[in-house]
GROMACS .gro file of C-alpha atoms in nm:
model
  170
    1MET     CA    1  -0.013   0.037  -0.014
    2THR     CA    2   0.144   0.358  -0.074
    3THR     CA    3   0.043   0.660   0.142
    4THR     CA    4  -0.009   1.015  -0.079
    5LEU     CA    5   0.132   1.338   0.002
    6THR     CA    6  -0.212   1.451   0.094
    7LYS     CA    7  -0.235   1.230   0.431
    8GLU     CA    8   0.113   1.387   0.560
    9MET     CA    9   0.133   1.722   0.414
   10SER     CA   10   0.154   2.110   0.655
   11THR     CA   11  -0.140   2.251   0.470
   12ASN     CA   12  -0.103   2.567   0.688
   13LEU     CA   13   0.131   2.712   0.407
   14ILE     CA   14   0.234   3.015   0.551
   15THR     CA   15   0.412   3.285   0.245
   16VAL     CA   16   0.569   3.645   0.215
   17ASN     CA   17   0.651   3.825  -0.060
   18LYS     CA   18   0.945   3.820  -0.265
   19ALA     CA   19   0.975   4.186  -0.241
   20GLU     CA   20   0.979   4.195   0.169
   21ILE     CA   21   1.277   4.272   0.356
   22LEU     CA   22   1.500   3.898   0.458
   23HIS     CA   23   1.506   3.981   0.839
   24THR     CA   24   1.123   3.980   0.815
   25ALA     CA   25   1.140   3.626   0.680
   26TYR     CA   26   1.372   3.570   1.003
   27ARG     CA   27   1.145   3.722   1.178
   28ILE     CA   28   0.826   3.515   1.020
   29MET     CA   29   1.015   3.192   1.116
   30SER     CA   30   1.095   3.175   1.399
   31ALA     CA   31   0.808   3.263   1.556
   32ASN     CA   32   0.569   3.007   1.383
   33ARG     CA   33   0.873   2.759   1.414
   34ILE     CA   34   0.955   2.676   1.078
   35ARG     CA   35   1.274   2.666   0.810
   36HIS     CA   36   1.061   2.738   0.439
   37LEU     CA   37   0.833   2.991   0.330
   38ALA     CA   38   0.657   2.944   0.030
   39VAL     CA   39   0.746   3.259  -0.222
   40THR     CA   40   0.483   3.477  -0.357
   41ASN     CA   41   0.540   3.722  -0.607
   42GLU     CA   42   0.329   4.082  -0.707
   43PHE     CA   43  -0.009   3.827  -0.798
   44ASN     CA   44   0.017   3.688  -0.527
   45GLU     CA   45   0.120   3.383  -0.676
   46ILE     CA   46   0.399   3.083  -0.562
   47CYS     CA   47   0.740   3.189  -0.728
   48GLY     CA   48   0.980   3.104  -0.485
   49ILE     CA   49   1.036   2.909  -0.180
   50LEU     CA   50   1.301   3.073   0.074
   51SER     CA   51   1.475   2.828   0.337
   52ASP     CA   52   1.661   2.907   0.687
   53ARG     CA   53   1.944   2.824   0.466
   54ASP     CA   54   1.907   3.090   0.253
   55VAL     CA   55   1.802   3.346   0.502
   56GLN     CA   56   2.121   3.200   0.683
   57ARG     CA   57   2.332   3.377   0.364
   58GLY     CA   58   2.178   3.679   0.363
   59MET     CA   59   2.287   3.727   0.726
   60SER     CA   60   2.631   3.818   0.959
   61SER     CA   61   2.670   3.696   1.328
   62GLN     CA   62   2.882   3.904   1.558
   63VAL     CA   63   2.978   3.663   1.879
   64THR     CA   64   3.025   3.893   2.221
   65ASN     CA   65   3.104   3.781   2.604
   66ILE     CA   66   2.946   3.986   2.778
   67PHE     CA   67   2.934   3.966   3.154
   68GLY     CA   68   2.983   3.583   3.093
   69MET     CA   69   2.751   3.581   2.861
   70ARG     CA   70   2.731   3.450   2.474
   71VAL     CA   71   2.532   3.737   2.244
   72GLU     CA   72   2.488   3.668   1.938
   73ASP     CA   73   2.382   3.993   1.699
   74LEU     CA   74   2.235   3.898   1.411
   75LYS     CA   75   2.301   4.164   1.128
   76PHE     CA   76   2.083   4.142   0.795
   77LEU     CA   77   2.208   4.401   0.503
   78PRO     CA   78   1.861   4.676   0.483
   79ASP     CA   79   1.800   4.581   0.137
   80SER     CA   80   1.893   4.252   0.133
   81LYS     CA   81   1.536   4.106   0.018
   82VAL     CA   82   1.332   3.728   0.002
   83GLY     CA   83   1.320   3.769  -0.350
   84ASP     CA   84   1.730   3.798  -0.408
   85TYR     CA   85   1.774   3.495  -0.137
   86MET     CA   86   1.495   3.230  -0.246
   87THR     CA   87   1.478   2.948  -0.439
   88TRP     CA   88   1.299   2.926  -0.827
   89PRO     CA   89   1.143   2.800  -0.995
   90PRO     CA   90   1.045   2.624  -0.631
   91LYS     CA   91   1.048   2.207  -0.677
   92MET     CA   92   0.668   2.098  -0.634
   93ILE     CA   93   0.535   1.753  -0.671
   94SER     CA   94   0.192   1.613  -0.676
   95ALA     CA   95  -0.073   1.592  -0.408
   96GLU     CA   96  -0.095   1.225  -0.521
   97SER     CA   97   0.250   1.177  -0.563
   98ASP     CA   98   0.354   0.813  -0.320
   99LEU     CA   99   0.601   0.953   0.006
  100ARG     CA  100   0.854   0.769  -0.187
  101ASP     CA  101   0.867   1.027  -0.492
  102ALA     CA  102   0.900   1.251  -0.240
  103ALA     CA  103   1.229   1.115  -0.035
  104GLN     CA  104   1.364   1.052  -0.347
  105LEU     CA  105   1.368   1.399  -0.520
  106PHE     CA  106   1.470   1.525  -0.132
  107LEU     CA  107   1.768   1.301  -0.196
  108ASP     CA  108   1.836   1.356  -0.592
  109GLU     CA  109   1.800   1.753  -0.584
  110LYS     CA  110   1.947   1.771  -0.237
  111ILE     CA  111   1.616   1.993  -0.067
  112SER     CA  112   1.455   1.951   0.210
  113ALA     CA  113   1.124   2.108   0.128
  114VAL     CA  114   0.880   2.035  -0.192
  115LEU     CA  115   0.575   2.203  -0.244
  116ILE     CA  116   0.256   2.035  -0.268
  117ALA     CA  117   0.033   2.095  -0.577
  118ASP     CA  118  -0.329   2.059  -0.757
  119GLY     CA  119  -0.248   2.163  -1.117
  120LYS     CA  120  -0.141   2.508  -1.090
  121LYS     CA  121  -0.290   2.528  -0.737
  122VAL     CA  122  -0.055   2.512  -0.451
  123GLU     CA  123  -0.187   2.306  -0.169
  124GLY     CA  124   0.062   2.226   0.114
  125ILE     CA  125   0.416   2.138   0.188
  126ILE     CA  126   0.610   1.858   0.295
  127THR     CA  127   0.945   1.836   0.501
  128THR     CA  128   1.205   1.656   0.554
  129ASP     CA  129   1.031   1.675   0.941
  130ASP     CA  130   0.745   1.550   0.801
  131LEU     CA  131   0.884   1.215   0.618
  132LEU     CA  132   1.064   1.180   0.958
  133ARG     CA  133   0.771   1.175   1.111
  134VAL     CA  134   0.594   0.902   0.885
  135LEU     CA  135   0.956   0.680   1.000
  136LEU     CA  136   0.914   0.725   1.351
  137LYS     CA  137   0.549   0.545   1.291
  138LEU     CA  138   0.707   0.303   1.095
  139LEU     CA  139   0.904   0.263   1.367
  140ASN     CA  140   0.758   0.258   1.665
  141ASP     CA  141   0.800  -0.072   1.944
  142LYS     CA  142   0.489  -0.181   1.949
  143ASP     CA  143   0.565  -0.479   1.738
  144GLY     CA  144   0.777  -0.497   2.022
  145ILE     CA  145   1.119  -0.491   1.788
  146THR     CA  146   1.403  -0.260   1.895
  147HIS     CA  147   1.538  -0.079   1.660
  148LYS     CA  148   1.914   0.035   1.743
  149ILE     CA  149   2.164   0.231   1.440
  150SER     CA  150   2.347  -0.099   1.367
  151ASP     CA  151   2.084  -0.225   1.223
  152PHE     CA  152   2.033   0.022   0.967
  153PHE     CA  153   2.327  -0.134   0.782
  154THR     CA  154   2.173  -0.475   0.711
  155LYS     CA  155   2.038  -0.638   0.513
  156ASP     CA  156   1.678  -0.770   0.710
  157PHE     CA  157   1.632  -0.391   0.840
  158LEU     CA  158   1.525  -0.202   0.564
  159GLY     CA  159   1.298  -0.545   0.493
  160ARG     CA  160   1.156  -0.492   0.795
  161VAL     CA  161   1.086  -0.106   0.766
  162SER     CA  162   0.872  -0.258   0.402
  163GLN     CA  163   0.676  -0.520   0.604
  164MET     CA  164   0.611  -0.218   0.891
  165ALA     CA  165   0.461   0.007   0.635
  166SER     CA  166   0.264  -0.243   0.502
  167ASP     CA  167   0.147  -0.416   0.859
  168SER     CA  168   0.053  -0.081   0.939
  169GLY     CA  169  -0.123   0.011   0.610
  170LEU     CA  170   0.137   0.267   0.521
   0.00000   0.00000   0.00000
């Protein structure tokens, strides 16, 4: 049985306009505890994606020691815009795609998020965190089997994970 992205994606898509200053995007990400923002253009259409790594490229950091405490001062150039740092065009995948397709895209493209689209309409986002939640469901200890890191390097491990996925209906 396959699991489609609609079961695991985040549908609460938070966006930022590409003309917005980068520091605002950083504050939105921090406030929402997220690492990716969909980026919109002047017509409110999705035109890119901004990751925390993109934001980090646009910031400088100075660490000082004040009274024995480490204090980090983050600075952004005042004219740094989201559009200057976003990835475009954004990677998209169909909502009816299998989770394996998203995982393979992450590996092939070295990315950690992809937008989920139904035709031209963006419906959500799926991230590596979402895929890790699926893995945790698969590896929960309800079957009485412990899962050690060393098990990952055995042929039997992948077979057991596949069997657990099948047994759990994922």
